[in-house]
Amino acid sequence: GESVGLHLPTLSVQEGDNSIINCAYSNSASDYFIWYKQESGKGPQFIIDIRSNMDKRQGQRVTVLLNKTVKHLSLQIAATQPGDSAVYFCAESTSSGGSYIPTFGRGTSLIVHP
Amino acid sequence: NAGVTQTPKFRILKIGQSMTLQCTQDMNHNYMYWYRQDPGMGLKLIYYSVGAGITDKGEVPNGYNVSRSTTEDFPLRLELAAPSQTSVYFCASSYRTGKGNTIYFGEGSWLTVV
């Protein structure tokens, strides 16, 4: 079946380094993608989104890259801080039927060492 | 702003007991969702609703029921609790727009079935 998956379940970085979290998706019909951050004991929070008509979108210290050719999504965090330590989820959805009901990947745990 | 509010935060149930997880949102979102998250795993969709009076099954609906009598409320009912339903439950809501829908999550409800 269609699925969203992550290459690295855990990513450890040093404070100040740039982090790259990867996500592979398999549904070629997906046209909307979101990255969420989940801190321990809390619900996921929206970070950034991107539609399939774009290949790059930037936010504050974060950049999402979309490669539709290989069905790959990445989240880049610049100058990673200890407060960035969390689990990061990518989610894909399709506008088929107008519902945009997302499918979430397993998540990557980002650990930032001071 | 309250956003999405879930209750209770924590609950221990005995096998076979029933309970309702309450969820309310004050953002006038038309879409609402219930997800469960097992340890180290992603979010799995239980049920969702695209508006008052309309509900649909998600990926893992067995053992659960929902209702959507108002725009604001979307309670999740567990009828005969089983140990497999031990999980963290997240309620969420969103608008549906032609550009996708960013989902806003509640803080989660930790349920243990013993």
Short mmCIF file of C-alpha atoms in Angstrom, two decimals:
data_model
loop_
_atom_site.label_atom_id
_atom_site.label_comp_id
_atom_site.label_asym_id
_atom_site.label_seq_id
_atom_site.Cartn_x
_atom_site.Cartn_y
_atom_site.Cartn_z
CA GLY A 1 0.00 0.00 0.00
CA GLU A 2 0.95 3.66 -0.12
CA SER A 3 3.07 4.82 2.77
CA VAL A 4 5.19 7.59 4.13
CA GLY A 5 8.48 6.60 5.69
CA LEU A 6 11.62 8.09 7.14
CA HIS A 7 15.17 6.98 6.48
CA LEU A 8 16.63 7.80 9.91
CA PRO A 9 14.70 7.14 13.10
CA THR A 10 17.26 9.03 15.21
CA LEU A 11 19.50 11.94 14.29
CA SER A 12 22.09 13.35 16.69
CA VAL A 13 23.75 16.70 16.00
CA GLN A 14 25.85 19.26 17.80
CA GLU A 15 24.37 22.60 18.72
CA GLY A 16 24.98 25.07 15.93
CA ASP A 17 25.17 22.45 13.20
CA ASN A 18 22.64 22.21 10.41
CA SER A 19 20.22 19.27 10.57
CA ILE A 20 18.64 17.44 7.68
CA ILE A 21 15.70 15.14 8.25
CA ASN A 22 14.56 13.01 5.34
CA CYS A 23 11.24 11.53 4.34
CA ALA A 24 10.30 9.22 1.48
CA TYR A 25 6.78 9.00 0.18
CA SER A 26 5.31 6.52 -2.23
CA ASN A 27 1.96 8.00 -3.30
CA SER A 28 2.65 9.80 -6.55
CA ALA A 29 -0.74 11.50 -6.24
CA SER A 30 0.28 13.32 -3.05
CA ASP A 31 0.33 17.04 -3.65
CA TYR A 32 0.57 18.58 -0.20
CA PHE A 33 3.20 17.92 2.43
CA ILE A 34 3.63 19.14 5.98
CA TRP A 35 6.36 18.85 8.58
CA TYR A 36 5.39 18.65 12.24
CA LYS A 37 7.46 18.90 15.39
CA GLN A 38 6.46 16.95 18.48
CA GLU A 39 8.08 17.72 21.79
CA SER A 40 7.97 15.17 24.57
CA GLY A 41 4.53 14.94 26.13
CA LYS A 42 2.91 17.32 23.68
CA GLY A 43 0.89 17.20 20.51
CA PRO A 44 2.50 17.74 17.09
CA GLN A 45 2.95 21.34 16.00
CA PHE A 46 3.00 22.63 12.44
CA ILE A 47 6.41 23.72 11.19
CA ILE A 48 6.18 24.25 7.46
CA ASP A 49 4.29 22.99 4.45
CA ILE A 50 4.85 22.73 0.73
CA ARG A 51 2.68 22.02 -2.27
CA SER A 52 3.73 19.85 -5.14
CA ASN A 53 4.03 22.79 -7.53
CA MET A 54 7.02 23.98 -5.50
CA ASP A 55 10.40 22.36 -4.86
CA LYS A 56 11.59 24.59 -2.03
CA ARG A 57 10.07 26.65 0.69
CA GLN A 58 11.79 28.55 3.47
CA GLY A 59 10.68 29.55 6.92
CA GLN A 60 12.47 30.84 9.95
CA ARG A 61 15.61 28.66 10.21
CA VAL A 62 13.80 25.85 8.36
CA THR A 63 13.70 24.89 4.72
CA VAL A 64 11.66 22.14 3.12
CA LEU A 65 12.81 20.60 -0.13
CA LEU A 66 10.60 18.48 -2.33
CA ASN A 67 11.91 16.20 -5.06
CA LYS A 68 8.93 14.74 -6.86
CA THR A 69 11.09 12.74 -9.23
CA VAL A 70 12.33 10.49 -6.46
CA LYS A 71 9.41 11.12 -4.10
CA HIS A 72 11.60 12.60 -1.40
CA LEU A 73 11.02 15.33 1.12
CA SER A 74 13.54 16.87 3.49
CA LEU A 75 13.51 19.33 6.35
CA GLN A 76 16.62 21.39 6.92
CA ILE A 77 17.11 23.17 10.23
CA ALA A 78 19.82 25.80 10.29
CA ALA A 79 21.95 26.42 13.37
CA THR A 80 20.23 23.70 15.36
CA GLN A 81 19.48 24.59 18.96
CA PRO A 82 18.76 22.40 22.01
CA GLY A 83 15.15 23.54 21.78
CA ASP A 84 14.92 21.83 18.41
CA SER A 85 15.24 18.43 20.09
CA ALA A 86 11.98 16.65 19.30
CA VAL A 87 10.42 14.08 17.01
CA TYR A 88 9.77 15.35 13.51
CA PHE A 89 7.03 13.92 11.32
CA CYS A 90 6.34 14.40 7.67
CA ALA A 91 2.80 14.04 6.41
CA GLU A 92 1.53 13.70 2.88
CA SER A 93 -1.93 14.23 1.52
CA THR A 94 -3.74 14.40 -1.74
CA SER A 95 -6.45 16.73 -2.91
CA SER A 96 -8.30 13.77 -4.37
CA GLY A 97 -11.92 14.24 -3.41
CA GLY A 98 -10.98 17.54 -1.82
CA SER A 99 -10.32 15.94 1.55
CA TYR A 100 -6.57 16.42 2.12
CA ILE A 101 -6.61 13.79 4.86
CA PRO A 102 -2.92 13.37 5.72
CA THR A 103 -0.90 10.22 6.22
CA PHE A 104 1.91 10.51 8.76
CA GLY A 105 5.29 8.87 8.70
CA ARG A 106 6.87 7.16 11.70
CA GLY A 107 8.96 10.16 12.73
CA THR A 108 12.62 11.01 13.30
CA SER A 109 13.95 11.80 16.73
CA LEU A 110 16.33 14.78 16.61
CA ILE A 111 18.76 15.02 19.51
CA VAL A 112 20.77 18.20 19.82
CA HIS A 113 23.89 18.02 21.99
CA PRO A 114 25.08 21.26 23.60
CA ASN B 1 -6.62 31.06 22.43
CA ALA B 2 -7.67 27.60 23.60
CA GLY B 3 -7.33 25.86 20.23
CA VAL B 4 -8.01 22.13 20.54
CA THR B 5 -8.80 20.92 24.05
CA GLN B 6 -8.86 17.26 25.05
CA THR B 7 -9.95 15.64 28.29
CA PRO B 8 -8.94 13.70 30.26
CA LYS B 9 -5.17 14.04 30.09
CA PHE B 10 -4.55 10.67 31.71
CA ARG B 11 -6.81 7.69 32.32
CA ILE B 12 -6.44 4.08 33.42
CA LEU B 13 -9.17 1.69 32.33
CA LYS B 14 -9.83 -1.91 33.17
CA ILE B 15 -10.38 -4.38 30.35
CA GLY B 16 -13.99 -4.26 29.21
CA GLN B 17 -14.72 -0.80 30.60
CA SER B 18 -16.01 2.01 28.43
CA MET B 19 -15.11 5.66 28.30
CA THR B 20 -15.34 8.78 26.18
CA LEU B 21 -12.47 11.05 25.29
CA GLN B 22 -13.75 14.58 24.91
CA CYS B 23 -12.49 17.02 22.29
CA THR B 24 -13.53 20.56 21.55
CA GLN B 25 -12.11 23.26 19.31
CA ASP B 26 -12.83 26.98 19.23
CA MET B 27 -11.40 27.80 15.81
CA ASN B 28 -14.59 27.05 13.86
CA HIS B 29 -12.75 24.38 11.89
CA ASN B 30 -14.89 22.15 9.75
CA TYR B 31 -12.54 19.15 9.85
CA MET B 32 -11.82 17.21 13.03
CA TYR B 33 -9.75 14.07 13.58
CA TRP B 34 -8.80 11.47 16.13
CA TYR B 35 -5.35 9.88 15.93
CA ARG B 36 -3.60 7.35 18.12
CA GLN B 37 0.12 7.20 18.61
CA ASP B 38 1.81 4.08 19.92
CA PRO B 39 5.31 4.31 21.45
CA GLY B 40 7.97 5.10 18.85
CA MET B 41 5.42 5.14 16.08
CA GLY B 42 3.68 7.67 13.92
CA LEU B 43 0.11 8.83 14.06
CA LYS B 44 -2.65 6.55 12.86
CA LEU B 45 -6.03 7.98 11.93
CA ILE B 46 -8.96 6.47 13.81
CA TYR B 47 -11.89 8.57 12.62
CA TYR B 48 -12.41 11.94 11.04
CA SER B 49 -15.23 14.33 10.35
CA VAL B 50 -15.60 16.87 7.56
CA GLY B 51 -18.44 18.68 9.27
CA ALA B 52 -21.25 18.41 11.79
CA GLY B 53 -23.26 15.25 11.26
CA ILE B 54 -20.62 13.58 9.06
CA THR B 55 -18.04 11.05 10.21
CA ASP B 56 -15.77 8.63 8.37
CA LYS B 57 -13.48 5.78 9.32
CA GLY B 58 -9.76 6.19 9.19
CA GLU B 59 -7.02 3.59 9.17
CA VAL B 60 -7.75 1.97 12.57
CA PRO B 61 -11.44 2.46 13.51
CA ASN B 62 -12.16 -0.91 15.13
CA GLY B 63 -13.12 -0.63 18.79
CA TYR B 64 -14.00 3.06 18.57
CA ASN B 65 -17.00 5.21 17.79
CA VAL B 66 -17.40 8.92 17.19
CA SER B 67 -20.12 11.49 16.77
CA ARG B 68 -20.13 15.07 15.52
CA SER B 69 -23.31 16.80 16.61
CA THR B 70 -21.74 20.27 16.64
CA THR B 71 -18.89 21.98 14.81
CA GLU B 72 -16.96 22.36 18.06
CA ASP B 73 -17.13 18.87 19.59
CA PHE B 74 -15.87 15.49 18.42
CA PRO B 75 -15.92 12.88 21.21
CA LEU B 76 -14.27 9.48 20.82
CA ARG B 77 -15.93 6.51 22.48
CA LEU B 78 -14.19 3.29 23.52
CA GLU B 79 -16.84 0.66 24.18
CA LEU B 80 -15.02 -2.44 25.46
CA ALA B 81 -11.50 -1.39 26.34
CA ALA B 82 -8.74 -3.80 25.38
CA PRO B 83 -4.99 -3.70 26.19
CA SER B 84 -4.32 -3.04 22.50
CA GLN B 85 -6.01 0.33 22.96
CA THR B 86 -3.31 1.50 25.34
CA SER B 87 -1.95 4.49 23.50
CA VAL B 88 -1.78 8.25 23.33
CA TYR B 89 -4.78 9.79 21.63
CA PHE B 90 -4.69 13.09 19.80
CA CYS B 91 -7.64 15.10 18.68
CA ALA B 92 -7.05 17.62 15.90
CA SER B 93 -8.88 20.07 13.70
CA SER B 94 -8.36 22.03 10.50
CA TYR B 95 -9.96 24.10 7.80
CA ARG B 96 -10.23 22.53 4.41
CA THR B 97 -8.95 24.87 1.76
CA GLY B 98 -7.94 24.52 -1.83
CA LYS B 99 -4.34 24.78 -0.67
CA GLY B 100 -4.42 21.88 1.73
CA ASN B 101 -5.18 21.87 5.40
CA THR B 102 -2.87 22.52 8.31
CA ILE B 103 -3.92 20.39 11.23
CA TYR B 104 -3.85 21.73 14.78
CA PHE B 105 -3.45 19.13 17.49
CA GLY B 106 -4.53 18.93 21.08
CA GLU B 107 -2.09 18.06 23.86
CA GLY B 108 -2.99 14.37 23.91
CA SER B 109 -4.75 11.91 26.20
CA TRP B 110 -2.70 9.07 27.70
CA LEU B 111 -4.83 5.94 28.05
CA THR B 112 -3.73 2.73 29.73
CA VAL B 113 -5.90 -0.39 29.65
CA VAL B 114 -5.05 -2.99 32.30
#
